Every structure is written in structure tokens, then in C-alpha cells.
Coordinates of C-alpha atoms and ligand atoms in Angstrom, one line a residue:
M1431 CA -4.4 -20.3 3.7
E1432 CA -5.7 -17.6 1.3
Y1433 CA -7.0 -14.2 2.3
I1434 CA -10.7 -14.1 1.6
L1435 CA -10.6 -10.4 0.7
N1436 CA -8.4 -11.2 -2.3
Y1437 CA -11.3 -12.6 -4.3
T1438 CA -13.7 -10.8 -6.6
R1439 CA -17.3 -11.8 -6.1
E1440 CA -17.2 -14.0 -9.2
E1441 CA -14.1 -15.8 -7.9
L1442 CA -15.7 -16.3 -4.5
N1443 CA -18.8 -17.7 -6.2
S1444 CA -16.8 -20.3 -8.1
L1445 CA -14.8 -21.3 -5.1
L1446 CA -18.0 -21.9 -3.2
K1447 CA -19.3 -24.0 -6.1
E1448 CA -16.2 -26.1 -6.1
G1449 CA -16.6 -26.5 -2.3
G1450 CA -20.1 -27.8 -2.9
F1451 CA -22.1 -24.7 -1.8
P1452 CA -24.6 -22.8 -3.9
A1453 CA -23.1 -19.7 -5.6
Y1454 CA -25.6 -17.3 -4.0
R1455 CA -23.7 -17.8 -0.7
G1456 CA -20.9 -15.8 -2.3
K1457 CA -23.2 -12.8 -2.5
Q1458 CA -24.1 -13.2 1.2
I1459 CA -20.5 -13.4 2.3
Y1460 CA -19.7 -10.4 0.1
Q1461 CA -22.4 -8.4 1.8
W1462 CA -21.2 -9.3 5.3
L1463 CA -17.7 -8.2 4.5
Y1464 CA -18.3 -5.2 2.2
T1465 CA -21.6 -3.7 3.3
K1466 CA -21.9 -4.7 6.9
H1467 CA -18.1 -4.6 7.5
V1468 CA -18.3 -7.9 9.5
D1469 CA -15.2 -10.1 9.5
D1470 CA -16.1 -12.5 12.3
I1471 CA -17.5 -15.6 10.6
N1472 CA -19.6 -16.3 13.7
E1473 CA -21.5 -13.1 13.2
M1474 CA -22.5 -14.0 9.7
T1475 CA -25.9 -15.3 11.0
N1476 CA -27.5 -16.4 7.7
L1477 CA -24.7 -18.8 6.8
P1478 CA -25.1 -22.5 7.6
V1479 CA -22.7 -24.0 10.2
R1480 CA -21.0 -26.3 7.6
L1481 CA -20.2 -23.3 5.4
K1482 CA -18.8 -21.2 8.3
Q1483 CA -16.6 -24.2 9.2
W1484 CA -15.4 -24.5 5.6
I1485 CA -14.4 -20.9 5.5
M1486 CA -12.6 -21.1 8.8
D1487 CA -10.7 -24.2 7.7
N1488 CA -9.6 -22.8 4.3
Y1489 CA -9.5 -19.0 4.5
I1490 CA -8.2 -16.1 6.6
C1491 CA -11.2 -13.9 7.2
S1492 CA -10.2 -10.8 9.0
F1493 CA -9.7 -7.1 8.2
P1494 CA -6.2 -5.6 8.9
K1495 CA -5.9 -4.9 12.6
V1496 CA -5.9 -1.3 13.8
I1497 CA -3.0 -1.2 16.2
R1498 CA -2.8 2.5 16.6
E1499 CA -5.1 5.4 15.8
Q1500 CA -3.9 9.0 16.1
V1501 CA -6.4 11.9 15.7
S1502 CA -5.3 15.4 14.8
K1503 CA -6.3 18.1 17.2
I1504 CA -6.2 20.6 14.4
D1505 CA -8.6 19.1 11.8
G1506 CA -9.7 15.7 13.0
T1507 CA -7.6 13.8 10.5
A1508 CA -7.1 10.2 11.7
K1509 CA -4.0 8.2 10.9
F1510 CA -4.2 4.4 11.4
L1511 CA -1.4 2.0 11.8
L1512 CA -2.7 -1.3 10.5
E1513 CA -1.1 -4.7 11.0
L1514 CA -1.2 -7.3 8.3
V1515 CA -1.3 -11.1 8.8
D1516 CA 2.6 -11.4 8.5
E1517 CA 2.9 -8.5 11.1
Q1518 CA 4.1 -6.0 8.5
T1519 CA 2.5 -2.6 9.2
I1520 CA 1.1 0.1 6.9
E1521 CA -0.5 3.5 7.4
T1522 CA -3.9 4.7 6.2
V1523 CA -5.2 8.3 6.6
L1524 CA -8.8 9.4 7.0
M1525 CA -9.5 13.1 6.1
F1526 CA -12.5 15.3 6.4
H1527 CA -13.5 17.9 3.8
G1528 CA -16.2 20.5 3.8
G1529 CA -17.8 22.7 6.4
K1530 CA -20.6 21.5 8.7
A1531 CA -20.3 18.1 10.2
V1532 CA -23.4 16.8 8.3
K1533 CA -22.0 17.8 5.0
Q1534 CA -18.5 16.5 5.6
R1535 CA -17.0 14.3 3.0
K1536 CA -14.6 11.6 4.0
T1537 CA -11.5 10.8 1.9
L1538 CA -9.4 7.7 2.7
C1539 CA -5.8 7.7 1.6
I1540 CA -4.7 4.1 1.2
S1541 CA -1.4 2.3 0.8
S1542 CA -0.5 0.0 -2.0
Q1543 CA 2.9 -1.2 -0.9
V1544 CA 4.8 -1.7 2.4
G1545 CA 7.5 1.0 1.8
C1546 CA 8.4 2.1 -1.7
P1547 CA 11.4 1.5 -3.9
I1548 CA 11.3 4.7 -6.0
G1549 CA 13.2 6.9 -3.5
C1550 CA 11.9 10.4 -4.1
V1551 CA 14.2 12.7 -2.1
F1552 CA 11.4 14.4 -0.1
C1553 CA 9.4 11.3 0.9
A1554 CA 9.5 9.4 4.2
T1555 CA 8.0 6.2 2.6
G1556 CA 10.8 6.3 0.0
K1557 CA 13.4 6.2 2.8
M1558 CA 12.1 2.8 3.9
G1559 CA 12.8 1.1 0.6
L1560 CA 10.4 -1.6 -0.5
K1561 CA 9.4 -4.3 2.0
R1562 CA 6.7 -5.9 -0.2
N1563 CA 3.6 -5.4 -2.4
L1564 CA 0.2 -5.5 -0.8
S1565 CA -2.3 -8.0 -2.0
A1566 CA -5.7 -6.7 -3.5
G1567 CA -7.3 -7.8 -0.2
E1568 CA -4.9 -5.9 1.9
I1569 CA -5.6 -2.8 -0.2
V1570 CA -9.4 -3.2 0.2
G1571 CA -9.0 -4.2 3.8
Q1572 CA -7.8 -0.8 4.7
I1573 CA -11.2 0.7 3.6
L1574 CA -13.1 -2.0 5.5
A1575 CA -11.1 -1.6 8.7
V1576 CA -11.6 2.1 8.8
S1577 CA -15.3 2.0 7.6
K1578 CA -16.1 -0.5 10.4
A1579 CA -15.3 2.2 13.0
H1580 CA -16.0 5.4 11.1
G1581 CA -18.8 4.7 8.6
K1582 CA -19.0 5.3 4.9
I1583 CA -16.1 6.7 3.0
D1584 CA -16.8 9.1 0.0
N1585 CA -13.5 9.1 -1.9
I1586 CA -10.5 6.8 -2.1
V1587 CA -7.0 8.1 -3.0
Y1588 CA -4.1 5.7 -3.6
M1589 CA -1.7 8.3 -2.2
G1590 CA -0.5 6.4 0.9
M1591 CA 2.6 4.3 1.2
G1592 CA 4.0 2.9 -2.1
E1593 CA 3.8 3.3 -5.8
P1594 CA 0.5 1.9 -7.0
L1595 CA 1.5 1.3 -10.6
L1596 CA 4.4 -0.9 -9.4
N1597 CA 1.8 -3.2 -7.9
Y1598 CA -0.4 -3.0 -11.0
K1599 CA -2.2 -6.3 -10.8
S1600 CA -3.3 -6.1 -7.2
V1601 CA -4.2 -2.4 -7.5
L1602 CA -6.4 -3.2 -10.5
K1603 CA -8.1 -6.1 -8.7
S1604 CA -8.7 -3.9 -5.7
I1605 CA -10.5 -1.4 -7.9
K1606 CA -12.6 -4.2 -9.3
I1607 CA -13.6 -5.2 -5.8
I1608 CA -14.2 -1.6 -4.5
T1609 CA -16.5 -0.9 -7.4
D1610 CA -18.5 -4.1 -7.1
E1611 CA -22.2 -3.0 -6.8
V1612 CA -23.0 -5.7 -4.4
G1613 CA -20.1 -4.6 -2.1
L1614 CA -18.7 -1.2 -1.5
N1615 CA -20.2 0.0 -4.7
F1616 CA -17.8 2.9 -5.3
S1617 CA -18.0 4.9 -8.5
S1618 CA -14.6 4.8 -10.2
R1619 CA -14.9 8.6 -10.5
K1620 CA -14.4 8.7 -6.7
I1621 CA -11.1 6.9 -7.0
T1622 CA -7.7 8.6 -7.6
I1623 CA -4.5 6.8 -8.4
S1624 CA -1.4 8.8 -7.9
T1625 CA 1.8 7.8 -9.6
C1626 CA 5.4 9.0 -9.9
G1627 CA 5.1 8.4 -13.6
L1628 CA 5.6 4.9 -14.8
V1629 CA 5.0 5.3 -18.5
P1630 CA 4.3 1.7 -19.6
E1631 CA 1.8 1.2 -16.7
I1632 CA 0.1 4.5 -17.4
K1633 CA -0.5 3.3 -21.0
K1634 CA -1.7 -0.1 -19.8
L1635 CA -4.1 1.6 -17.3
S1636 CA -5.4 3.8 -20.2
E1637 CA -6.3 0.7 -22.1
E1638 CA -8.5 -0.5 -19.2
K1639 CA -10.6 2.6 -19.9
I1640 CA -11.7 2.9 -16.3
P1641 CA -13.0 6.5 -15.7
L1642 CA -10.9 7.0 -12.5
T1643 CA -8.8 10.1 -11.7
L1644 CA -5.1 9.8 -12.6
A1645 CA -2.7 12.0 -10.6
I1646 CA 0.8 12.5 -11.7
S1647 CA 3.5 13.5 -9.2
L1648 CA 5.3 15.9 -11.4
H1649 CA 7.1 18.3 -9.0
A1650 CA 9.3 19.8 -11.8
A1651 CA 8.8 21.0 -15.3
N1652 CA 12.3 20.2 -16.7
N1653 CA 14.2 17.0 -16.8
E1654 CA 17.3 18.3 -15.0
L1655 CA 15.4 19.1 -11.8
R1656 CA 12.9 16.2 -12.0
N1657 CA 15.8 13.7 -12.3
V1658 CA 16.9 14.9 -8.9
L1659 CA 13.5 15.0 -7.2
V1660 CA 11.9 11.9 -8.7
P1661 CA 14.7 9.6 -9.8
I1662 CA 12.4 7.4 -12.1
N1663 CA 12.5 10.5 -14.4
K1664 CA 15.8 9.3 -15.7
K1665 CA 14.1 6.2 -17.1
Y1666 CA 10.8 7.9 -18.1
P1667 CA 11.6 11.6 -18.9
L1668 CA 9.0 14.3 -19.1
E1669 CA 8.5 14.0 -22.9
D1670 CA 7.5 10.3 -22.5
L1671 CA 5.4 11.0 -19.4
L1672 CA 3.4 13.7 -21.1
Q1673 CA 2.8 11.5 -24.1
A1674 CA 1.5 8.8 -21.8
V1675 CA -0.8 11.3 -20.0
K1676 CA -2.2 12.4 -23.3
Y1677 CA -2.9 8.8 -24.2
F1678 CA -4.8 8.4 -20.9
I1679 CA -6.8 11.5 -21.6
N1680 CA -7.6 10.3 -25.1
K1681 CA -8.8 6.9 -23.9
T1682 CA -10.8 8.0 -20.8
N1683 CA -11.6 11.6 -21.5
R1684 CA -10.8 12.2 -17.8
K1685 CA -9.1 15.3 -16.5
V1686 CA -5.7 14.5 -15.1
T1687 CA -4.3 16.0 -11.9
F1688 CA -0.6 17.1 -11.7
E1689 CA 0.8 17.2 -8.2
Y1690 CA 3.5 19.7 -7.7
I1691 CA 5.3 19.8 -4.3
L1692 CA 6.5 23.4 -3.7
V1693 CA 10.0 23.3 -2.1
K1694 CA 11.7 26.5 -0.9
D1695 CA 14.3 27.8 -3.3
L1696 CA 14.2 24.7 -5.4
N1697 CA 11.2 24.7 -7.7
D1698 CA 9.1 27.6 -6.4
S1699 CA 10.1 30.6 -8.5
I1700 CA 7.9 32.5 -10.9
S1701 CA 10.0 31.2 -13.8
H1702 CA 9.3 27.7 -12.6
A1703 CA 5.6 28.4 -12.7
K1704 CA 5.9 29.8 -16.2
E1705 CA 7.8 26.8 -17.3
L1706 CA 5.1 24.5 -15.8
A1707 CA 2.4 26.5 -17.6
V1708 CA 4.1 26.0 -20.9
L1709 CA 4.5 22.3 -20.3
L1710 CA 0.8 21.8 -19.5
K1711 CA -0.7 24.2 -21.9
G1712 CA -3.8 22.8 -23.7
L1713 CA -3.9 19.6 -21.6
L1714 CA -7.2 18.5 -19.9
C1715 CA -5.7 18.9 -16.5
N1716 CA -5.5 20.7 -13.2
V1717 CA -2.6 21.3 -10.8
N1718 CA -2.5 20.5 -7.2
I1719 CA 0.2 22.4 -5.4
I1720 CA 1.4 20.6 -2.3
P1721 CA 3.5 22.9 0.0
A1722 CA 6.4 20.6 1.0
N1723 CA 5.8 18.7 4.3
Q1724 CA 8.8 18.4 6.6
V1725 CA 10.4 14.9 6.6
A1726 CA 13.3 14.1 8.9
G1727 CA 16.6 13.6 7.1
T1728 CA 15.8 16.0 4.2
A1729 CA 16.7 19.6 4.0
M1730 CA 13.5 20.5 2.0
K1731 CA 11.7 23.5 3.4
R1732 CA 8.2 24.9 2.6
P1733 CA 8.1 28.3 0.9
N1734 CA 6.2 31.1 2.7
G1735 CA 2.5 31.8 2.0
R1736 CA 3.2 34.6 -0.4
V1737 CA 5.5 32.5 -2.6
I1738 CA 2.9 29.8 -2.7
A1739 CA 0.1 32.2 -3.6
N1740 CA 2.2 33.9 -6.3
F1741 CA 3.1 30.5 -7.9
A1742 CA -0.6 29.5 -7.9
Q1743 CA -1.6 32.9 -9.4
M1744 CA 0.9 32.7 -12.2
L1745 CA -0.4 29.3 -13.2
Q1746 CA -4.0 30.6 -13.1
S1747 CA -3.2 33.6 -15.1
K1748 CA -1.9 31.3 -17.8
G1749 CA -5.2 29.5 -17.8
I1750 CA -4.1 26.4 -15.8
E1751 CA -6.7 25.3 -13.2
T1752 CA -4.8 25.3 -9.9
V1753 CA -5.6 24.5 -6.3
V1754 CA -3.3 24.6 -3.3
R1755 CA -3.8 21.4 -1.3
S1756 CA -4.5 22.1 2.3
E1757 CA -2.3 20.3 4.8
K1758 CA -4.1 17.7 6.9
G1759 CA -3.1 16.1 10.2
A1760 CA 0.1 18.3 10.6
D1761 CA 0.4 17.4 14.3
I1762 CA 0.3 13.6 13.7
D1763 CA 2.6 13.4 10.7
A1764 CA -0.3 12.3 8.5
A1765 CA 0.4 14.7 5.5
C1766 CA 1.6 13.7 2.0
G1767 CA 4.9 12.0 2.1
Q1768 CA 5.1 11.5 5.9
L1769 CA 3.9 8.0 6.1
K1770 CA 6.4 5.4 7.2
A1771 CA 4.6 3.0 9.5
S1772 CA 6.8 3.2 12.5
T1773 CA 5.4 1.5 15.6
N1774 CA 7.1 3.9 18.1
G1775 CA 5.1 7.1 17.6
N1776 CA 6.0 9.8 15.1
D1777 CA 9.8 9.6 15.2
Ligands
LIG2704 N1 3.8 6.9 -5.0 C1 2.8 7.7 -5.5 C2 1.7 7.8 -4.4 C3 2.1 8.1 -3.0 S1 2.8 9.6 -2.6 C4 3.3 9.0 -6.0 O1 4.4 9.3 -5.8 O2 2.5 9.7 -6.6 C5 1.5 10.8 -2.7 C6 1.9 12.2 -2.9 O3 2.6 12.8 -1.8 C7 2.8 12.3 -4.2 O4 2.4 13.4 -5.0 C8 4.1 12.6 -3.5 O5 5.0 13.2 -4.4 C9 3.7 13.5 -2.4 N2 4.8 13.7 -1.3 C10 5.7 12.8 -1.0 N3 6.5 13.4 0.0 C11 6.1 14.6 0.2 C12 6.4 15.7 1.1 N4 7.4 15.6 1.9 N5 5.7 16.8 1.1 C13 4.6 16.9 0.3 N6 4.2 16.0 -0.6 C14 4.9 14.8 -0.6
LIG2705 FE1 7.4 6.3 -3.6 FE2 5.5 8.2 -4.1 FE3 7.2 8.4 -2.0 FE4 8.2 8.7 -4.5 S1 6.6 10.0 -3.5 S2 9.1 7.5 -2.8 S3 7.0 7.2 -5.6 S4 5.7 6.9 -2.3

């Protein structure tokens, strides 16, 4: 049986037509799923009994199941362990930004794969290897499962488990579904895709001309160091990566984010900052510094606050827009690079 969340509205309409139902029923089903966050067919009260039965006979109609929810005592960040239909599990993280509760914005960090094959040395997901790609419906389903309990989400970032551009087709389809005005109605400007730097896919994405935010996990400004930290750099070195980023900017006119993990004594010196400033000079971009989060099995340490501030200041003094990303959910292992979907707590 097919997963109903895998269809765009147009596809659902034509399936219904083939099944002998009027196409407008597609819109109704879409609204139940995407605006009312209802996945129980029996609650879809405006559908005729025959149609409900047809859906039940032919399609799996359920959101990923929340099997664990951990809430940070520090900042309210919530980490969800979600179970998919084949019992694989993934993690999704809900973060809150901004001051007073009424003004708080919610960002959901979603996964695109179960595990990841890239193997960056600092990343817990990378240590799992790749189990499988997620389908478009499983990607979108994370938003629905969380929204059902926690209300409307403001921003979506593809920064959870997996490398989104290795699952290009499903990720693109998920964006189509997320931005459908009859459903979740997200502006693509509220969507960020983070990649370790797959050059052909960045070029392909540029051609789609979707005004989303592209984030590049850079972490080093020279090939020697980046080869060690992000092994895909051996295949797509910095020169090629930067060229692909320029192509994206040309096609979309969107500012690109460069993520830079700051690791103690490895890439955190003032000369590293200067090297980074030279590499990015003149590009329509900003830098997100991510002080390294501790992952078991790696010797990577976070530099102290002064080193982090000096690094950021050096970039700013060279005219590079820079922010230091604040750590979220430190007490529940929900921060960047810590997701690994274990069912037995945080170990
Ligand atoms: N695969 C994609 C998206 C998921 S990772 C990518 O690599 O971009 C999201 C971000 O978390 C990336 O910038 C990644 O490099 C970063 N990250 C991974 N492990 C980390 C760690 N231990 N500390 C801080 N950031 C980490
Ligand atoms: Fe994969 Fe991203 Fe982790 Fe690297 S940082 S192993 S690309 S999830």
C-alpha cells in the first residue's frame, strides 16, 4: 500500500479521478491532513463512507508515530523520536526563538534520511551509516506529527538526520507539498536546506530557482583540513563547491549561509578566520558559527567563549555577516550533529 502523504495535491486529485471520485475530494483530504492535522479517516467527516473505505483499502493514512518526546529544561526545545511504518526511527527537533511567549517563533529541524552515509568526523548521525532514504511523505509527516500537538511551525530547516541532497527527489517533492497553498502553505523563504556540499545537486537545485535558503556545511576554508572533517570534500573540493554556490546565488539571488563548526585547536584560530574571510569575500552570504557539540566517540572539543567571540569578530571586521548559533536542547542531546535515533535514551 502507498503512503498517502507521498502525493502532491495534483497527484491525489488524479488518483481520486481514476478511482471514480470527483477531483475536489482531493482538496478536502488535503485540508484534513495538512491544515487540520487529522490522519484518522473516520474523523474526516465531510467524506462519503465509500471514499473513506477506498482510502483505507488502498492507502496508509497516518502520521509518523511519536514514540518519545524529550523537553529541554533549559530552553524548552523538544526532541521527538518518530516511528515510521517499517519501524525505522528518526529524530525531529522543535526549537523556540525570540523573547516573550506570544512572539516566539517555532523552527522545526527535520530529517531527510535514516542515518547518513557521508561520515563527517564530528557527527553522531554520520556514525550510524545510511539505513535508508525517507520518502517525501515521511519528510512532510514530521511536520504534521509535531504540528498536531504543538501548533503552527514558522520555519523548516533540513538539518536533522541525513544529507538532503542525497535524497534529492523526495526532498524536492516534500518542498512542493510543504509550499502548497491549500495545505501547509509555507513560503519557500522559510525553508532552509543544509548540505555538506554535493556540487552536482547544488547546481540542479539552482536550476529549480526556488527561493529557499541554502546552507553549506563548510567547517574549513582549506582543502587539507576540510578533507579530514567533511570527507566528501575529496570528491568536491572547495573551488568546485564555491563555484556551485555562486551559481545558486546567480540563479536565485538568495543569500547563502555557511555553517562553520568551531572545534578547539583545529579550525578556531585567528588565521583560520582570516582564511575564511578571504574565501568568502564578495559573496552574498553570511556565516553561522556552531560551537562544536560533544558527540561520544569523537575527541572534538568546543573552544572557550573568548575564542568563539574573537573568531566571529575577525570575520565581522572583514565585512562578513556572522552570527554564533545558540545551542538548543543541550540537556537532551538535541543540538546540531547529536541526532542518532536511539530508542534507549541519550546514550
Ligand atoms: N547533512 C546536512 C544536514 C544535517 S547536519 C549537512 O551536513 O549540512 C546539520 C548541521 O549540523 C551541519 O552543519 C553539520 O555539519 C552540523 N553538525 C554535525 N555535527 C555537529 C556537531 N557535533 N557539533 C556541531 N554541529 C554539528
Ligand atoms: Fe551527514 Fe550532515 Fe552528519 Fe555530515 S554532518 S555525517 S553530511 S548528517
